[in-house]
mmCIF file of C-alpha atoms in Angstrom:
data_model
loop_
_atom_site.group_PDB
_atom_site.id
_atom_site.type_symbol
_atom_site.label_atom_id
_atom_site.label_comp_id
_atom_site.label_asym_id
_atom_site.label_seq_id
_atom_site.Cartn_x
_atom_site.Cartn_y
_atom_site.Cartn_z
ATOM 1 C CA MET A 1 -123.276 57.015 -18.643
ATOM 2 C CA THR A 2 -121.417 60.183 -19.545
ATOM 3 C CA THR A 3 -121.620 62.968 -22.078
ATOM 4 C CA GLY A 4 -118.056 64.198 -21.476
ATOM 5 C CA ARG A 5 -115.677 64.709 -24.375
ATOM 6 C CA ALA A 6 -113.107 61.980 -24.983
ATOM 7 C CA ASP A 7 -109.480 62.995 -24.429
ATOM 8 C CA PHE A 8 -107.018 60.346 -25.540
ATOM 9 C CA GLY A 9 -104.229 62.888 -25.230
ATOM 10 C CA ARG A 10 -104.811 62.922 -21.473
ATOM 11 C CA LEU A 11 -104.867 59.120 -21.353
ATOM 12 C CA ARG A 12 -101.654 59.004 -23.372
ATOM 13 C CA ARG A 13 -99.991 61.329 -20.869
ATOM 14 C CA ALA A 14 -101.212 59.077 -18.055
ATOM 15 C CA LEU A 15 -99.691 56.066 -19.822
ATOM 16 C CA ARG A 16 -96.427 57.985 -19.928
ATOM 17 C CA ARG A 17 -96.693 58.395 -16.152
ATOM 18 C CA GLU A 18 -97.562 62.093 -16.151
ATOM 19 C CA ASP A 19 -99.772 63.379 -13.353
ATOM 20 C CA VAL A 20 -103.054 64.181 -15.130
ATOM 21 C CA GLY A 21 -104.994 64.873 -11.939
ATOM 22 C CA LEU A 22 -108.606 63.958 -11.289
ATOM 23 C CA PRO A 23 -110.856 62.388 -12.427
ATOM 24 C CA MET A 24 -108.845 59.176 -12.489
ATOM 25 C CA ALA A 25 -107.680 57.898 -15.856
ATOM 26 C CA MET A 26 -109.500 54.629 -16.650
ATOM 27 C CA MET A 27 -109.017 51.675 -18.978
ATOM 28 C CA GLU A 28 -110.444 48.168 -19.220
ATOM 29 C CA LEU A 29 -109.121 45.107 -21.048
ATOM 30 C CA HIS A 30 -112.669 44.260 -22.004
ATOM 31 C CA VAL A 31 -116.212 44.178 -20.690
ATOM 32 C CA ASP A 32 -118.184 41.016 -21.435
ATOM 33 C CA ASP A 33 -121.193 41.264 -23.715
ATOM 34 C CA ALA A 34 -123.768 40.489 -21.013
ATOM 35 C CA VAL A 35 -122.602 43.408 -18.876
ATOM 36 C CA MET A 36 -122.517 45.814 -21.818
ATOM 37 C CA THR A 37 -125.963 44.684 -22.953
ATOM 38 C CA SER A 38 -127.389 45.225 -19.470
ATOM 39 C CA ILE A 39 -125.971 48.749 -19.300
ATOM 40 C CA MET A 40 -126.866 49.786 -22.845
ATOM 41 C CA GLY A 41 -130.351 48.241 -22.790
ATOM 42 C CA ARG A 42 -129.809 46.613 -26.179
ATOM 43 C CA PRO A 43 -127.659 43.762 -27.563
ATOM 44 C CA THR A 44 -124.030 44.903 -27.456
ATOM 45 C CA SER A 45 -120.976 42.872 -28.441
ATOM 46 C CA ARG A 46 -117.258 43.533 -28.286
ATOM 47 C CA ARG A 47 -116.934 41.432 -31.451
ATOM 48 C CA ASP A 48 -118.708 44.197 -33.354
ATOM 49 C CA VAL A 49 -116.395 47.204 -33.321
ATOM 50 C CA LEU A 50 -119.201 49.736 -33.831
ATOM 51 C CA SER A 51 -121.262 48.192 -31.038
ATOM 52 C CA LEU A 52 -118.204 48.306 -28.774
ATOM 53 C CA LEU A 53 -117.492 51.887 -29.781
ATOM 54 C CA GLU A 54 -120.968 52.981 -28.692
ATOM 55 C CA PHE A 55 -120.417 51.363 -25.301
ATOM 56 C CA GLN A 56 -116.976 52.937 -24.849
ATOM 57 C CA LYS A 57 -118.405 56.367 -25.658
ATOM 58 C CA ALA A 58 -121.329 55.877 -23.271
ATOM 59 C CA MET A 59 -119.016 54.869 -20.411
ATOM 60 C CA GLY A 60 -116.638 57.777 -20.922
ATOM 61 C CA TYR A 61 -113.569 55.884 -22.099
ATOM 62 C CA ASP A 62 -111.083 57.710 -24.314
ATOM 63 C CA TYR A 63 -110.386 54.779 -26.638
ATOM 64 C CA VAL A 64 -111.823 51.717 -28.309
ATOM 65 C CA ASN A 65 -109.975 48.401 -28.684
ATOM 66 C CA VAL A 66 -109.705 47.257 -32.302
ATOM 67 C CA TYR A 67 -108.393 43.992 -33.785
ATOM 68 C CA SER A 68 -107.283 43.033 -37.271
ATOM 69 C CA ASP A 69 -108.926 40.086 -39.035
ATOM 70 C CA LEU A 70 -106.036 37.706 -38.229
ATOM 71 C CA VAL A 71 -107.357 34.583 -36.484
ATOM 72 C CA LEU A 72 -105.940 31.152 -35.685
ATOM 73 C CA GLU A 73 -107.821 27.898 -35.147
ATOM 74 C CA PHE A 74 -107.659 26.319 -31.685
ATOM 75 C CA ARG A 75 -109.323 23.435 -29.885
ATOM 76 C CA ARG A 76 -111.876 24.618 -27.377
ATOM 77 C CA ALA A 77 -113.617 23.162 -24.357
ATOM 78 C CA SER A 78 -116.842 24.491 -22.841
ATOM 79 C CA VAL A 79 -118.144 24.515 -19.281
ATOM 80 C CA GLY A 80 -121.799 24.915 -18.318
ATOM 81 C CA GLY A 81 -123.034 25.003 -21.896
ATOM 82 C CA ASP A 82 -121.621 25.391 -25.370
ATOM 83 C CA GLY A 83 -119.780 28.615 -24.594
ATOM 84 C CA GLY A 84 -122.006 30.503 -27.001
ATOM 85 C CA PRO A 85 -125.127 32.617 -26.644
ATOM 86 C CA SER A 86 -126.967 29.742 -24.967
ATOM 87 C CA GLY A 87 -124.730 29.970 -21.917
ATOM 88 C CA GLY A 88 -121.566 28.612 -20.356
ATOM 89 C CA ARG A 89 -117.993 29.664 -20.976
ATOM 90 C CA SER A 90 -115.574 28.551 -23.648
ATOM 91 C CA PHE A 91 -111.907 27.858 -22.927
ATOM 92 C CA VAL A 92 -108.920 26.808 -24.993
ATOM 93 C CA ASP A 93 -108.203 23.095 -24.499
ATOM 94 C CA GLU A 94 -105.299 22.828 -22.045
ATOM 95 C CA GLN A 95 -104.316 19.243 -22.802
ATOM 96 C CA GLN A 96 -103.823 19.229 -26.553
ATOM 97 C CA GLY A 97 -103.996 21.814 -29.264
ATOM 98 C CA PRO A 98 -104.072 21.255 -33.018
ATOM 99 C CA ILE A 99 -100.255 21.115 -33.161
ATOM 100 C CA THR A 100 -98.589 18.364 -31.143
ATOM 101 C CA THR A 101 -96.190 16.943 -33.756
ATOM 102 C CA ALA A 102 -94.039 18.175 -36.623
ATOM 103 C CA ALA A 103 -96.519 16.652 -39.075
ATOM 104 C CA GLU A 104 -99.387 18.596 -37.491
ATOM 105 C CA PHE A 105 -97.284 21.753 -37.679
ATOM 106 C CA GLU A 106 -96.906 21.269 -41.422
ATOM 107 C CA ALA A 107 -100.591 20.405 -41.889
ATOM 108 C CA TYR A 108 -101.926 23.333 -39.838
ATOM 109 C CA PRO A 109 -103.857 25.908 -41.930
ATOM 110 C CA TRP A 110 -101.496 28.792 -41.248
ATOM 111 C CA PRO A 111 -102.916 32.118 -42.433
ATOM 112 C CA ASP A 112 -100.961 34.170 -44.929
ATOM 113 C CA PRO A 113 -99.532 37.101 -42.935
ATOM 114 C CA GLN A 114 -99.602 39.241 -46.067
ATOM 115 C CA ALA A 115 -103.366 38.715 -46.264
ATOM 116 C CA THR A 116 -104.066 40.319 -42.879
ATOM 117 C CA THR A 117 -106.435 43.253 -43.289
ATOM 118 C CA CYS A 118 -107.556 46.018 -40.961
ATOM 119 C CA GLY A 119 -111.145 46.658 -41.985
ATOM 120 C CA ASN A 120 -112.267 47.089 -38.378
ATOM 121 C CA PHE A 121 -110.006 50.118 -38.076
ATOM 122 C CA ALA A 122 -111.634 51.800 -41.072
ATOM 123 C CA ARG A 123 -115.101 51.013 -39.702
ATOM 124 C CA ALA A 124 -114.310 52.440 -36.281
ATOM 125 C CA ARG A 125 -112.437 55.451 -37.650
ATOM 126 C CA ALA A 126 -115.477 56.609 -39.582
ATOM 127 C CA HIS A 127 -117.430 56.894 -36.314
ATOM 128 C CA LEU A 128 -114.759 57.988 -33.816
ATOM 129 C CA PRO A 129 -115.782 61.106 -31.917
ATOM 130 C CA GLU A 130 -113.311 63.937 -31.590
ATOM 131 C CA GLY A 131 -110.673 63.179 -28.971
ATOM 132 C CA MET A 132 -111.057 59.382 -29.031
ATOM 133 C CA ALA A 133 -108.407 57.013 -30.421
ATOM 134 C CA MET A 134 -108.210 53.354 -31.361
ATOM 135 C CA ILE A 135 -105.952 50.954 -29.480
ATOM 136 C CA ALA A 136 -104.537 48.218 -31.692
ATOM 137 C CA ARG A 137 -104.940 44.931 -29.839
ATOM 138 C CA CYS A 138 -102.836 41.862 -30.548
ATOM 139 C CA HIS A 139 -102.354 38.494 -28.908
ATOM 140 C CA GLY A 140 -98.871 37.676 -27.693
ATOM 141 C CA PRO A 141 -96.650 34.755 -28.701
ATOM 142 C CA PHE A 142 -97.000 32.880 -25.409
ATOM 143 C CA GLU A 143 -100.790 32.786 -25.612
ATOM 144 C CA TRP A 144 -100.915 31.783 -29.249
ATOM 145 C CA GLY A 145 -98.021 29.341 -29.011
ATOM 146 C CA THR A 146 -99.445 27.506 -26.009
ATOM 147 C CA TRP A 147 -102.994 27.613 -27.385
ATOM 148 C CA LEU A 148 -101.819 25.974 -30.588
ATOM 149 C CA MET A 149 -100.035 23.199 -28.710
ATOM 150 C CA GLY A 150 -102.085 22.974 -25.522
ATOM 151 C CA ILE A 151 -100.271 24.130 -22.399
ATOM 152 C CA GLN A 152 -99.630 20.573 -21.185
ATOM 153 C CA THR A 153 -98.262 19.451 -24.540
ATOM 154 C CA PHE A 154 -96.171 22.622 -24.722
ATOM 155 C CA CYS A 155 -94.617 22.038 -21.283
ATOM 156 C CA MET A 156 -93.721 18.461 -22.169
ATOM 157 C CA ALA A 157 -92.312 19.554 -25.510
ATOM 158 C CA LEU A 158 -90.041 22.096 -23.816
ATOM 159 C CA ALA A 159 -88.124 19.101 -22.489
ATOM 160 C CA MET A 160 -88.806 16.490 -25.175
ATOM 161 C CA ASP A 161 -89.327 18.292 -28.498
ATOM 162 C CA ARG A 162 -87.720 21.693 -28.248
ATOM 163 C CA ASP A 163 -87.449 22.015 -32.013
ATOM 164 C CA LEU A 164 -91.247 21.865 -32.391
ATOM 165 C CA VAL A 165 -91.732 24.520 -29.720
ATOM 166 C CA GLU A 166 -89.296 26.862 -31.416
ATOM 167 C CA ARG A 167 -90.865 26.322 -34.831
ATOM 168 C CA VAL A 168 -94.346 27.090 -33.484
ATOM 169 C CA PHE A 169 -93.207 30.227 -31.676
ATOM 170 C CA ALA A 170 -91.184 31.464 -34.642
ATOM 171 C CA ARG A 171 -94.193 31.120 -36.946
ATOM 172 C CA VAL A 172 -96.508 32.774 -34.438
ATOM 173 C CA SER A 173 -94.047 35.618 -33.946
ATOM 174 C CA ASP A 174 -93.873 36.253 -37.690
ATOM 175 C CA LEU A 175 -97.677 36.447 -37.852
ATOM 176 C CA ILE A 176 -97.969 38.831 -34.911
ATOM 177 C CA VAL A 177 -95.195 41.165 -36.025
ATOM 178 C CA GLU A 178 -96.628 41.408 -39.540
ATOM 179 C CA GLU A 179 -100.086 42.024 -38.074
ATOM 180 C CA VAL A 180 -98.793 44.819 -35.848
ATOM 181 C CA SER A 181 -96.876 46.387 -38.737
ATOM 182 C CA ARG A 182 -100.191 46.796 -40.536
ATOM 183 C CA MET A 183 -102.131 48.041 -37.509
ATOM 184 C CA VAL A 184 -99.737 50.750 -36.332
ATOM 185 C CA VAL A 185 -99.968 52.642 -39.627
ATOM 186 C CA GLN A 186 -103.752 52.920 -39.422
ATOM 187 C CA GLU A 187 -104.904 56.501 -39.010
ATOM 188 C CA GLY A 188 -106.410 57.074 -35.577
ATOM 189 C CA VAL A 189 -104.396 54.423 -33.699
ATOM 190 C CA GLY A 190 -103.038 55.793 -30.434
ATOM 191 C CA ALA A 191 -101.414 52.778 -28.757
ATOM 192 C CA VAL A 192 -100.721 49.041 -29.010
ATOM 193 C CA TRP A 193 -101.943 46.606 -26.347
ATOM 194 C CA ILE A 194 -100.480 43.087 -26.175
ATOM 195 C CA THR A 195 -102.460 40.397 -24.329
ATOM 196 C CA ASP A 196 -100.242 37.523 -23.234
ATOM 197 C CA ASP A 197 -100.819 35.593 -20.000
ATOM 198 C CA LEU A 198 -97.302 34.717 -18.857
ATOM 199 C CA GLY A 199 -97.940 33.632 -15.293
ATOM 200 C CA PHE A 200 -100.018 32.399 -12.377
ATOM 201 C CA ASN A 201 -100.179 33.373 -8.721
ATOM 202 C CA GLN A 202 -96.727 32.065 -7.814
ATOM 203 C CA GLY A 203 -94.731 33.184 -10.840
ATOM 204 C CA THR A 204 -94.284 32.695 -14.566
ATOM 205 C CA PHE A 205 -95.523 29.508 -16.242
ATOM 206 C CA VAL A 206 -92.059 28.771 -17.628
ATOM 207 C CA SER A 207 -88.586 29.917 -16.697
ATOM 208 C CA PRO A 208 -87.511 33.495 -17.365
ATOM 209 C CA ALA A 209 -84.832 32.035 -19.647
ATOM 210 C CA ASP A 210 -87.495 30.397 -21.831
ATOM 211 C CA LEU A 211 -89.494 33.619 -21.980
ATOM 212 C CA ARG A 212 -86.365 35.498 -23.016
ATOM 213 C CA ARG A 213 -85.828 33.093 -25.880
ATOM 214 C CA LEU A 214 -89.415 32.460 -27.021
ATOM 215 C CA VAL A 215 -91.448 35.549 -26.130
ATOM 216 C CA PHE A 216 -89.543 38.739 -25.442
ATOM 217 C CA PRO A 217 -87.947 39.035 -28.914
ATOM 218 C CA THR A 218 -91.488 39.394 -30.288
ATOM 219 C CA TYR A 219 -92.276 42.107 -27.738
ATOM 220 C CA ARG A 220 -89.142 43.974 -28.802
ATOM 221 C CA ALA A 221 -90.158 43.777 -32.451
ATOM 222 C CA ILE A 222 -93.647 45.084 -31.616
ATOM 223 C CA CYS A 223 -92.188 47.940 -29.587
ATOM 224 C CA ARG A 224 -89.810 48.885 -32.407
ATOM 225 C CA LEU A 225 -92.740 49.142 -34.804
ATOM 226 C CA ALA A 226 -94.757 51.183 -32.312
ATOM 227 C CA ARG A 227 -91.837 53.472 -31.518
ATOM 228 C CA GLN A 228 -91.544 54.399 -35.196
ATOM 229 C CA ARG A 229 -95.060 55.868 -34.894
ATOM 230 C CA ASP A 230 -94.540 57.248 -31.359
ATOM 231 C CA LEU A 231 -97.149 54.828 -29.985
ATOM 232 C CA PRO A 232 -97.018 53.548 -26.394
ATOM 233 C CA VAL A 233 -97.137 49.772 -25.888
ATOM 234 C CA LEU A 234 -99.106 48.152 -23.054
ATOM 235 C CA LEU A 235 -98.977 44.555 -21.837
ATOM 236 C CA HIS A 236 -101.784 42.603 -20.211
ATOM 237 C CA SER A 237 -100.612 39.527 -18.368
ATOM 238 C CA CYS A 238 -102.084 37.542 -15.527
ATOM 239 C CA GLY A 239 -99.847 36.214 -12.809
ATOM 240 C CA LYS A 240 -96.875 37.257 -10.718
ATOM 241 C CA LEU A 241 -94.195 38.615 -13.038
ATOM 242 C CA ASP A 242 -91.618 39.884 -10.544
ATOM 243 C CA ALA A 243 -88.865 37.749 -12.091
ATOM 244 C CA VAL A 244 -89.278 39.322 -15.533
ATOM 245 C CA LEU A 245 -90.460 42.888 -14.905
ATOM 246 C CA GLY A 246 -87.027 44.162 -15.887
ATOM 247 C CA ASP A 247 -87.245 42.235 -19.150
ATOM 248 C CA VAL A 248 -90.697 43.639 -19.869
ATOM 249 C CA VAL A 249 -89.409 47.186 -19.415
ATOM 250 C CA ASP A 250 -86.285 46.501 -21.477
ATOM 251 C CA CYS A 251 -88.492 45.357 -24.368
ATOM 252 C CA GLY A 252 -89.971 48.852 -24.523
ATOM 253 C CA ILE A 253 -93.319 48.231 -22.827
ATOM 254 C CA ILE A 254 -94.386 51.243 -20.760
ATOM 255 C CA ALA A 255 -97.578 50.026 -19.045
ATOM 256 C CA LEU A 256 -98.539 46.769 -17.303
ATOM 257 C CA HIS A 257 -102.017 45.383 -16.605
ATOM 258 C CA SER A 258 -103.675 43.643 -14.536
ATOM 259 C CA LEU A 259 -101.888 43.512 -11.147
ATOM 260 C CA PRO A 260 -104.394 41.665 -8.908
ATOM 261 C CA PRO A 261 -104.292 42.907 -5.299
ATOM 262 C CA ALA A 262 -103.619 39.417 -3.929
ATOM 263 C CA LEU A 263 -100.275 39.519 -5.769
ATOM 264 C CA TYR A 264 -99.345 43.195 -5.826
ATOM 265 C CA ASP A 265 -99.496 46.033 -3.345
ATOM 266 C CA LEU A 266 -99.761 48.900 -5.790
ATOM 267 C CA ALA A 267 -98.120 51.508 -3.565
ATOM 268 C CA SER A 268 -95.059 49.278 -3.104
ATOM 269 C CA LEU A 269 -94.971 48.323 -6.778
ATOM 270 C CA LYS A 270 -95.153 51.979 -7.756
ATOM 271 C CA ALA A 271 -92.287 52.792 -5.402
ATOM 272 C CA ASP A 272 -90.149 50.109 -7.063
ATOM 273 C CA TRP A 273 -91.205 50.463 -10.711
ATOM 274 C CA GLY A 274 -93.143 53.708 -11.008
ATOM 275 C CA ASP A 275 -90.283 55.493 -12.763
ATOM 276 C CA ARG A 276 -90.372 52.908 -15.576
ATOM 277 C CA LEU A 277 -93.883 51.438 -15.737
ATOM 278 C CA CYS A 278 -97.395 52.826 -15.690
ATOM 279 C CA LEU A 279 -99.549 50.509 -13.578
ATOM 280 C CA LEU A 280 -103.044 49.467 -14.703
ATOM 281 C CA GLY A 281 -105.547 47.458 -12.696
ATOM 282 C CA ASN A 282 -105.684 46.246 -9.091
ATOM 283 C CA VAL A 283 -109.472 46.504 -8.540
ATOM 284 C CA ASP A 284 -110.185 42.914 -7.547
ATOM 285 C CA VAL A 285 -112.448 40.970 -9.926
ATOM 286 C CA ASP A 286 -113.592 38.902 -6.945
ATOM 287 C CA LEU A 287 -114.681 42.106 -5.217
ATOM 288 C CA LEU A 288 -116.510 43.184 -8.376
ATOM 289 C CA THR A 289 -118.239 39.789 -8.404
ATOM 290 C CA ARG A 290 -119.116 39.172 -4.757
ATOM 291 C CA GLY A 291 -118.709 42.520 -3.039
ATOM 292 C CA ARG A 292 -121.046 45.457 -2.558
ATOM 293 C CA PRO A 293 -120.932 48.763 -4.439
ATOM 294 C CA GLU A 294 -119.783 50.572 -1.297
ATOM 295 C CA ASP A 295 -116.873 48.116 -0.964
ATOM 296 C CA VAL A 296 -115.874 48.752 -4.578
ATOM 297 C CA ARG A 297 -116.004 52.507 -4.019
ATOM 298 C CA ALA A 298 -113.784 52.119 -0.958
ATOM 299 C CA ALA A 299 -111.244 50.140 -2.999
ATOM 300 C CA VAL A 300 -111.156 52.862 -5.663
ATOM 301 C CA ARG A 301 -110.714 55.576 -3.025
ATOM 302 C CA ARG A 302 -107.875 53.624 -1.444
ATOM 303 C CA LEU A 303 -106.051 53.350 -4.768
ATOM 304 C CA ARG A 304 -106.620 57.044 -5.404
ATOM 305 C CA GLU A 305 -105.176 57.975 -2.029
ATOM 306 C CA GLU A 306 -102.296 55.484 -1.903
ATOM 307 C CA ALA A 307 -101.035 55.202 -5.472
ATOM 308 C CA TYR A 308 -102.715 57.587 -7.935
ATOM 309 C CA ARG A 309 -101.171 60.895 -6.966
ATOM 310 C CA GLY A 310 -98.093 61.862 -8.920
ATOM 311 C CA GLY A 311 -99.041 59.841 -11.992
ATOM 312 C CA GLY A 312 -98.207 56.318 -13.057
ATOM 313 C CA LEU A 313 -101.560 54.655 -12.262
ATOM 314 C CA ILE A 314 -104.607 54.047 -14.453
ATOM 315 C CA LEU A 315 -107.687 52.543 -12.825
ATOM 316 C CA SER A 316 -108.907 49.176 -14.100
ATOM 317 C CA SER A 317 -110.183 45.853 -12.883
ATOM 318 C CA SER A 318 -107.587 43.226 -12.044
ATOM 319 C CA ASN A 319 -108.436 41.380 -15.263
ATOM 320 C CA SER A 320 -111.656 42.279 -17.067
ATOM 321 C CA ILE A 321 -115.339 42.833 -16.400
ATOM 322 C CA ALA A 322 -116.544 39.256 -16.792
ATOM 323 C CA ASP A 323 -120.197 38.396 -17.252
ATOM 324 C CA TYR A 324 -120.349 37.153 -13.657
ATOM 325 C CA CYS A 325 -119.323 40.568 -12.256
ATOM 326 C CA ARG A 326 -122.200 42.511 -10.742
ATOM 327 C CA VAL A 327 -123.193 45.329 -13.055
ATOM 328 C CA GLU A 328 -123.829 47.676 -10.141
ATOM 329 C CA ASN A 329 -120.285 47.078 -8.876
ATOM 330 C CA TYR A 330 -118.740 47.896 -12.232
ATOM 331 C CA LEU A 331 -120.828 51.063 -12.445
ATOM 332 C CA ALA A 332 -119.795 51.992 -8.902
ATOM 333 C CA MET A 333 -116.117 51.594 -9.850
ATOM 334 C CA VAL A 334 -116.498 53.849 -12.882
ATOM 335 C CA ASP A 335 -118.571 56.428 -11.021
ATOM 336 C CA GLU A 336 -116.132 56.635 -8.115
ATOM 337 C CA ALA A 337 -113.209 57.047 -10.507
ATOM 338 C CA ARG A 338 -114.931 60.042 -12.136
ATOM 339 C CA LYS A 339 -115.054 62.021 -8.913
ATOM 340 C CA VAL A 340 -112.773 65.015 -8.570
#
């Protein structure tokens, strides 16, 4: 826990690759409810923006993630329970989504993009402490497009029903861009963060050419909207993105998360891309789950010594703080990052 004053201006400079010195700048994609509840000593949920805000303040973060009310309907599968409060985890169905044919595309209950509202921003803004900002979070077109179709159906359709794929992605893009246009004008927003898992451990899920046609135009549109308000744009993506890092930068994205250490040596990546990208992440989720606090502290010190100096690095886990991460390891990571 911390009582320090939030300073989003410092975090913004770190995102723009300025050397802000110690303590290390920190961000996190999200922390699961069980971990937050354990730390706060009371029920805490990232689905309640005020509950999340209290946690972010307590942990010393300079921002709070905020979403609009835009939601889509997907098919879900659960493992080890119903994926709800009773236990287990919920996943999007990989085989089939609600849209597998042109008829299902037409029948899908598409939300009206003009009806998207930003009530969560007003709620959070009323309680933001001085120095803290909101980060507007949006899903990316690859996530939403493949979730609507199911990744297996989507991959087959790339070869067998290209028209359906392009219709789905065009509609999703329209929704996201309209959503972002409404979020970036909210008072108190300091950045935009896209979440869009484009890859796995060996590369991107689909060819760079397909990403350039289906995904990156949406990123460019988001970045244009953000640039009009002088807002930095971050991208979270799992996987090895070497083949498209140049495209990501060309879209206008200035920061990339999550950079797992099994895929990326941060010092080398910074040498190659540090003049164009701020790097976020690299603290191994597996280490946070199965390691010891002293091992986590050593990993943070190594990043501080090898890649933090000179700017261009923000400390974060290599994905998120899942409910199976050890609370003491997460706290050790945060505490070590605060040292000067």
